[in-house]
JSON list of C-alpha atoms in Angstrom, two decimals:
[
{"chain": "A", "resi": 29, "resn": "UNK", "atom": "CA", "xyz": [11.33, 5.01, 83.70]},
{"chain": "A", "resi": 30, "resn": "UNK", "atom": "CA", "xyz": [12.01, 8.19, 81.64]},
{"chain": "A", "resi": 31, "resn": "UNK", "atom": "CA", "xyz": [8.09, 9.89, 79.73]},
{"chain": "A", "resi": 32, "resn": "UNK", "atom": "CA", "xyz": [7.71, 8.96, 75.53]},
{"chain": "A", "resi": 33, "resn": "UNK", "atom": "CA", "xyz": [6.35, 10.58, 73.80]},
{"chain": "A", "resi": 34, "resn": "UNK", "atom": "CA", "xyz": [5.41, 10.04, 70.07]},
{"chain": "A", "resi": 35, "resn": "UNK", "atom": "CA", "xyz": [3.61, 11.25, 67.13]},
{"chain": "A", "resi": 36, "resn": "UNK", "atom": "CA", "xyz": [1.29, 10.70, 64.69]},
{"chain": "A", "resi": 37, "resn": "UNK", "atom": "CA", "xyz": [-0.05, 12.35, 61.77]},
{"chain": "A", "resi": 38, "resn": "UNK", "atom": "CA", "xyz": [-3.53, 11.15, 60.87]},
{"chain": "A", "resi": 39, "resn": "UNK", "atom": "CA", "xyz": [-6.70, 13.46, 59.45]},
{"chain": "A", "resi": 40, "resn": "UNK", "atom": "CA", "xyz": [-9.61, 11.65, 61.17]},
{"chain": "A", "resi": 41, "resn": "UNK", "atom": "CA", "xyz": [-7.47, 10.60, 64.62]},
{"chain": "A", "resi": 42, "resn": "UNK", "atom": "CA", "xyz": [-8.20, 6.81, 63.22]},
{"chain": "A", "resi": 43, "resn": "UNK", "atom": "CA", "xyz": [-6.24, 6.79, 61.07]},
{"chain": "A", "resi": 44, "resn": "UNK", "atom": "CA", "xyz": [-2.61, 7.50, 59.29]},
{"chain": "A", "resi": 45, "resn": "UNK", "atom": "CA", "xyz": [-2.51, 9.53, 56.42]},
{"chain": "A", "resi": 46, "resn": "UNK", "atom": "CA", "xyz": [-0.27, 9.13, 53.17]},
{"chain": "A", "resi": 47, "resn": "UNK", "atom": "CA", "xyz": [0.89, 12.04, 52.99]},
{"chain": "A", "resi": 48, "resn": "UNK", "atom": "CA", "xyz": [2.39, 14.06, 55.72]},
{"chain": "A", "resi": 49, "resn": "UNK", "atom": "CA", "xyz": [2.07, 17.76, 54.12]},
{"chain": "A", "resi": 50, "resn": "UNK", "atom": "CA", "xyz": [-1.44, 17.35, 53.50]},
{"chain": "A", "resi": 51, "resn": "UNK", "atom": "CA", "xyz": [-2.50, 15.79, 57.10]},
{"chain": "A", "resi": 52, "resn": "UNK", "atom": "CA", "xyz": [-3.52, 18.18, 59.46]},
{"chain": "A", "resi": 53, "resn": "UNK", "atom": "CA", "xyz": [-3.09, 17.08, 62.37]},
{"chain": "A", "resi": 54, "resn": "UNK", "atom": "CA", "xyz": [-1.08, 15.16, 65.35]},
{"chain": "A", "resi": 55, "resn": "UNK", "atom": "CA", "xyz": [-2.26, 12.78, 67.93]},
{"chain": "A", "resi": 56, "resn": "UNK", "atom": "CA", "xyz": [0.89, 12.51, 70.00]},
{"chain": "A", "resi": 57, "resn": "UNK", "atom": "CA", "xyz": [0.59, 9.84, 73.14]},
{"chain": "A", "resi": 58, "resn": "UNK", "atom": "CA", "xyz": [2.59, 9.76, 76.53]},
{"chain": "A", "resi": 59, "resn": "UNK", "atom": "CA", "xyz": [4.05, 7.00, 77.11]},
{"chain": "A", "resi": 60, "resn": "UNK", "atom": "CA", "xyz": [5.26, 5.99, 80.70]},
{"chain": "A", "resi": 61, "resn": "UNK", "atom": "CA", "xyz": [6.85, 2.52, 81.87]},
{"chain": "A", "resi": 62, "resn": "UNK", "atom": "CA", "xyz": [5.21, 1.40, 78.00]},
{"chain": "A", "resi": 63, "resn": "UNK", "atom": "CA", "xyz": [2.43, 1.81, 79.03]},
{"chain": "A", "resi": 64, "resn": "UNK", "atom": "CA", "xyz": [-0.25, 5.12, 77.52]},
{"chain": "A", "resi": 65, "resn": "UNK", "atom": "CA", "xyz": [-0.79, 7.79, 79.75]},
{"chain": "A", "resi": 66, "resn": "UNK", "atom": "CA", "xyz": [-2.28, 10.45, 77.78]},
{"chain": "A", "resi": 67, "resn": "UNK", "atom": "CA", "xyz": [-2.73, 11.23, 74.20]},
{"chain": "A", "resi": 68, "resn": "UNK", "atom": "CA", "xyz": [-3.68, 14.05, 72.77]},
{"chain": "A", "resi": 69, "resn": "UNK", "atom": "CA", "xyz": [-4.71, 16.54, 69.74]},
{"chain": "A", "resi": 70, "resn": "UNK", "atom": "CA", "xyz": [-2.20, 18.35, 68.08]},
{"chain": "A", "resi": 71, "resn": "UNK", "atom": "CA", "xyz": [-2.72, 20.84, 65.14]},
{"chain": "A", "resi": 72, "resn": "UNK", "atom": "CA", "xyz": [-0.22, 21.16, 61.89]},
{"chain": "A", "resi": 73, "resn": "UNK", "atom": "CA", "xyz": [0.64, 23.87, 60.81]},
{"chain": "A", "resi": 74, "resn": "UNK", "atom": "CA", "xyz": [0.34, 24.65, 57.04]},
{"chain": "A", "resi": 75, "resn": "UNK", "atom": "CA", "xyz": [-1.43, 21.04, 55.56]},
{"chain": "A", "resi": 76, "resn": "UNK", "atom": "CA", "xyz": [-2.84, 22.85, 53.57]},
{"chain": "A", "resi": 77, "resn": "UNK", "atom": "CA", "xyz": [-2.02, 25.62, 51.69]},
{"chain": "A", "resi": 78, "resn": "UNK", "atom": "CA", "xyz": [-4.78, 27.38, 51.06]},
{"chain": "A", "resi": 79, "resn": "UNK", "atom": "CA", "xyz": [-5.54, 28.39, 55.12]},
{"chain": "A", "resi": 80, "resn": "UNK", "atom": "CA", "xyz": [-2.52, 31.13, 55.47]},
{"chain": "A", "resi": 81, "resn": "UNK", "atom": "CA", "xyz": [-0.90, 34.22, 54.13]},
{"chain": "A", "resi": 82, "resn": "UNK", "atom": "CA", "xyz": [-0.07, 34.57, 51.19]},
{"chain": "A", "resi": 83, "resn": "UNK", "atom": "CA", "xyz": [4.12, 34.30, 51.25]},
{"chain": "A", "resi": 84, "resn": "UNK", "atom": "CA", "xyz": [3.74, 32.36, 53.87]},
{"chain": "A", "resi": 85, "resn": "UNK", "atom": "CA", "xyz": [6.52, 29.93, 52.57]},
{"chain": "A", "resi": 86, "resn": "UNK", "atom": "CA", "xyz": [8.87, 32.82, 50.71]},
{"chain": "A", "resi": 87, "resn": "UNK", "atom": "CA", "xyz": [7.78, 30.61, 47.09]},
{"chain": "A", "resi": 88, "resn": "UNK", "atom": "CA", "xyz": [7.81, 27.12, 47.85]},
{"chain": "A", "resi": 89, "resn": "UNK", "atom": "CA", "xyz": [5.01, 25.39, 47.12]},
{"chain": "A", "resi": 90, "resn": "UNK", "atom": "CA", "xyz": [3.23, 22.67, 49.15]},
{"chain": "A", "resi": 91, "resn": "UNK", "atom": "CA", "xyz": [5.39, 20.16, 48.80]},
{"chain": "A", "resi": 92, "resn": "UNK", "atom": "CA", "xyz": [8.06, 22.51, 50.69]},
{"chain": "A", "resi": 93, "resn": "UNK", "atom": "CA", "xyz": [5.14, 24.07, 52.66]},
{"chain": "A", "resi": 94, "resn": "UNK", "atom": "CA", "xyz": [6.38, 25.01, 56.24]},
{"chain": "A", "resi": 95, "resn": "UNK", "atom": "CA", "xyz": [8.84, 23.01, 56.82]},
{"chain": "A", "resi": 96, "resn": "UNK", "atom": "CA", "xyz": [10.48, 23.05, 59.73]},
{"chain": "A", "resi": 97, "resn": "UNK", "atom": "CA", "xyz": [6.94, 24.55, 61.11]},
{"chain": "A", "resi": 98, "resn": "UNK", "atom": "CA", "xyz": [6.11, 21.60, 60.60]},
{"chain": "A", "resi": 99, "resn": "UNK", "atom": "CA", "xyz": [7.64, 20.04, 63.86]},
{"chain": "A", "resi": 100, "resn": "UNK", "atom": "CA", "xyz": [7.24, 23.02, 66.24]},
{"chain": "A", "resi": 101, "resn": "UNK", "atom": "CA", "xyz": [4.36, 21.31, 67.72]},
{"chain": "A", "resi": 102, "resn": "UNK", "atom": "CA", "xyz": [6.43, 18.13, 68.17]},
{"chain": "A", "resi": 103, "resn": "UNK", "atom": "CA", "xyz": [9.24, 19.91, 69.25]},
{"chain": "A", "resi": 104, "resn": "UNK", "atom": "CA", "xyz": [8.49, 17.27, 72.74]},
{"chain": "A", "resi": 105, "resn": "UNK", "atom": "CA", "xyz": [8.09, 14.60, 70.78]},
{"chain": "A", "resi": 106, "resn": "UNK", "atom": "CA", "xyz": [10.91, 11.81, 70.64]},
{"chain": "A", "resi": 107, "resn": "UNK", "atom": "CA", "xyz": [8.48, 9.60, 67.34]},
{"chain": "A", "resi": 108, "resn": "UNK", "atom": "CA", "xyz": [7.29, 10.85, 64.66]},
{"chain": "A", "resi": 109, "resn": "UNK", "atom": "CA", "xyz": [4.57, 8.16, 62.38]},
{"chain": "A", "resi": 110, "resn": "UNK", "atom": "CA", "xyz": [2.90, 8.28, 59.40]},
{"chain": "A", "resi": 111, "resn": "UNK", "atom": "CA", "xyz": [1.54, 8.01, 56.38]},
{"chain": "A", "resi": 112, "resn": "UNK", "atom": "CA", "xyz": [4.40, 9.21, 54.00]},
{"chain": "A", "resi": 113, "resn": "UNK", "atom": "CA", "xyz": [6.49, 12.03, 53.47]},
{"chain": "A", "resi": 114, "resn": "UNK", "atom": "CA", "xyz": [8.14, 13.86, 51.87]},
{"chain": "A", "resi": 115, "resn": "UNK", "atom": "CA", "xyz": [11.71, 13.51, 51.46]},
{"chain": "A", "resi": 116, "resn": "UNK", "atom": "CA", "xyz": [12.28, 17.18, 52.38]},
{"chain": "A", "resi": 117, "resn": "UNK", "atom": "CA", "xyz": [10.12, 16.90, 55.24]},
{"chain": "A", "resi": 118, "resn": "UNK", "atom": "CA", "xyz": [11.67, 13.68, 56.28]},
{"chain": "A", "resi": 119, "resn": "UNK", "atom": "CA", "xyz": [15.26, 14.49, 56.56]},
{"chain": "A", "resi": 120, "resn": "UNK", "atom": "CA", "xyz": [13.89, 17.81, 58.87]},
{"chain": "A", "resi": 121, "resn": "UNK", "atom": "CA", "xyz": [12.14, 15.62, 60.91]},
{"chain": "A", "resi": 122, "resn": "UNK", "atom": "CA", "xyz": [15.57, 12.90, 61.01]},
{"chain": "A", "resi": 123, "resn": "UNK", "atom": "CA", "xyz": [18.17, 16.89, 61.42]},
{"chain": "A", "resi": 124, "resn": "UNK", "atom": "CA", "xyz": [15.83, 17.67, 64.68]},
{"chain": "A", "resi": 125, "resn": "UNK", "atom": "CA", "xyz": [16.27, 14.24, 66.52]},
{"chain": "A", "resi": 126, "resn": "UNK", "atom": "CA", "xyz": [13.20, 13.13, 65.92]},
{"chain": "A", "resi": 127, "resn": "UNK", "atom": "CA", "xyz": [12.86, 8.83, 65.22]},
{"chain": "A", "resi": 128, "resn": "UNK", "atom": "CA", "xyz": [10.41, 8.43, 62.60]},
{"chain": "A", "resi": 129, "resn": "UNK", "atom": "CA", "xyz": [8.54, 5.56, 61.40]},
{"chain": "A", "resi": 130, "resn": "UNK", "atom": "CA", "xyz": [6.99, 5.62, 57.59]},
{"chain": "A", "resi": 131, "resn": "UNK", "atom": "CA", "xyz": [3.84, 2.61, 58.58]},
{"chain": "A", "resi": 132, "resn": "UNK", "atom": "CA", "xyz": [0.16, 1.94, 56.86]},
{"chain": "A", "resi": 133, "resn": "UNK", "atom": "CA", "xyz": [-2.10, 0.93, 60.04]},
{"chain": "A", "resi": 134, "resn": "UNK", "atom": "CA", "xyz": [-4.51, 2.33, 62.38]},
{"chain": "A", "resi": 135, "resn": "UNK", "atom": "CA", "xyz": [-3.30, 5.44, 65.08]},
{"chain": "A", "resi": 136, "resn": "UNK", "atom": "CA", "xyz": [-3.89, 2.41, 68.06]},
{"chain": "A", "resi": 137, "resn": "UNK", "atom": "CA", "xyz": [-2.17, 0.12, 66.25]},
{"chain": "A", "resi": 138, "resn": "UNK", "atom": "CA", "xyz": [1.19, 1.46, 65.15]},
{"chain": "A", "resi": 139, "resn": "UNK", "atom": "CA", "xyz": [1.34, 2.76, 68.19]},
{"chain": "A", "resi": 140, "resn": "UNK", "atom": "CA", "xyz": [0.69, -1.06, 70.28]},
{"chain": "A", "resi": 141, "resn": "UNK", "atom": "CA", "xyz": [3.56, -2.16, 68.01]},
{"chain": "A", "resi": 142, "resn": "UNK", "atom": "CA", "xyz": [5.62, 0.31, 68.73]},
{"chain": "A", "resi": 143, "resn": "UNK", "atom": "CA", "xyz": [5.98, -0.03, 72.02]},
{"chain": "A", "resi": 144, "resn": "UNK", "atom": "CA", "xyz": [6.57, -4.18, 71.54]},
{"chain": "A", "resi": 145, "resn": "UNK", "atom": "CA", "xyz": [9.03, -3.63, 69.64]},
{"chain": "A", "resi": 146, "resn": "UNK", "atom": "CA", "xyz": [8.03, -4.44, 65.96]},
{"chain": "A", "resi": 147, "resn": "UNK", "atom": "CA", "xyz": [6.72, -1.56, 63.94]},
{"chain": "A", "resi": 148, "resn": "UNK", "atom": "CA", "xyz": [9.32, -1.52, 60.62]},
{"chain": "A", "resi": 149, "resn": "UNK", "atom": "CA", "xyz": [9.87, 1.24, 58.88]},
{"chain": "A", "resi": 150, "resn": "UNK", "atom": "CA", "xyz": [9.09, 1.54, 54.84]},
{"chain": "A", "resi": 151, "resn": "UNK", "atom": "CA", "xyz": [10.81, 3.35, 53.10]},
{"chain": "A", "resi": 152, "resn": "UNK", "atom": "CA", "xyz": [9.37, 3.45, 49.93]},
{"chain": "A", "resi": 153, "resn": "UNK", "atom": "CA", "xyz": [7.31, 5.83, 52.01]},
{"chain": "A", "resi": 154, "resn": "UNK", "atom": "CA", "xyz": [9.20, 8.62, 51.81]},
{"chain": "A", "resi": 155, "resn": "UNK", "atom": "CA", "xyz": [8.40, 10.33, 48.36]},
{"chain": "A", "resi": 156, "resn": "UNK", "atom": "CA", "xyz": [11.40, 11.66, 46.93]},
{"chain": "A", "resi": 157, "resn": "UNK", "atom": "CA", "xyz": [10.96, 14.92, 44.65]},
{"chain": "A", "resi": 158, "resn": "UNK", "atom": "CA", "xyz": [9.84, 14.75, 41.23]},
{"chain": "A", "resi": 159, "resn": "UNK", "atom": "CA", "xyz": [10.57, 18.59, 40.19]}
]
């Protein structure tokens, strides 16, 4: 069976973060033969507007954020699980080939739910632009 990598957006390594744009970390799980064989934490760029150089957003604000750069640390992943996500980030993730699940819960529980085939995507967790 092929190796699968699942990225989970989190602030503390325990629970999903409600807003993807404010998430500082990805917990990345490596799956082989339906079992978790490795777990690592990767930093997510642009999780806070104050942590990078002025002009880094080229005129965009927090909802646009780092755009596709958000996903650079998880280019080797096939699945992304998050608590909520802006519409543009959601579309970018899908355009990069990520299978995206928006849900709530604890990191390890949502990964296990995915492995069990019971993880449900909640489209109401896509934050529509209000501009």
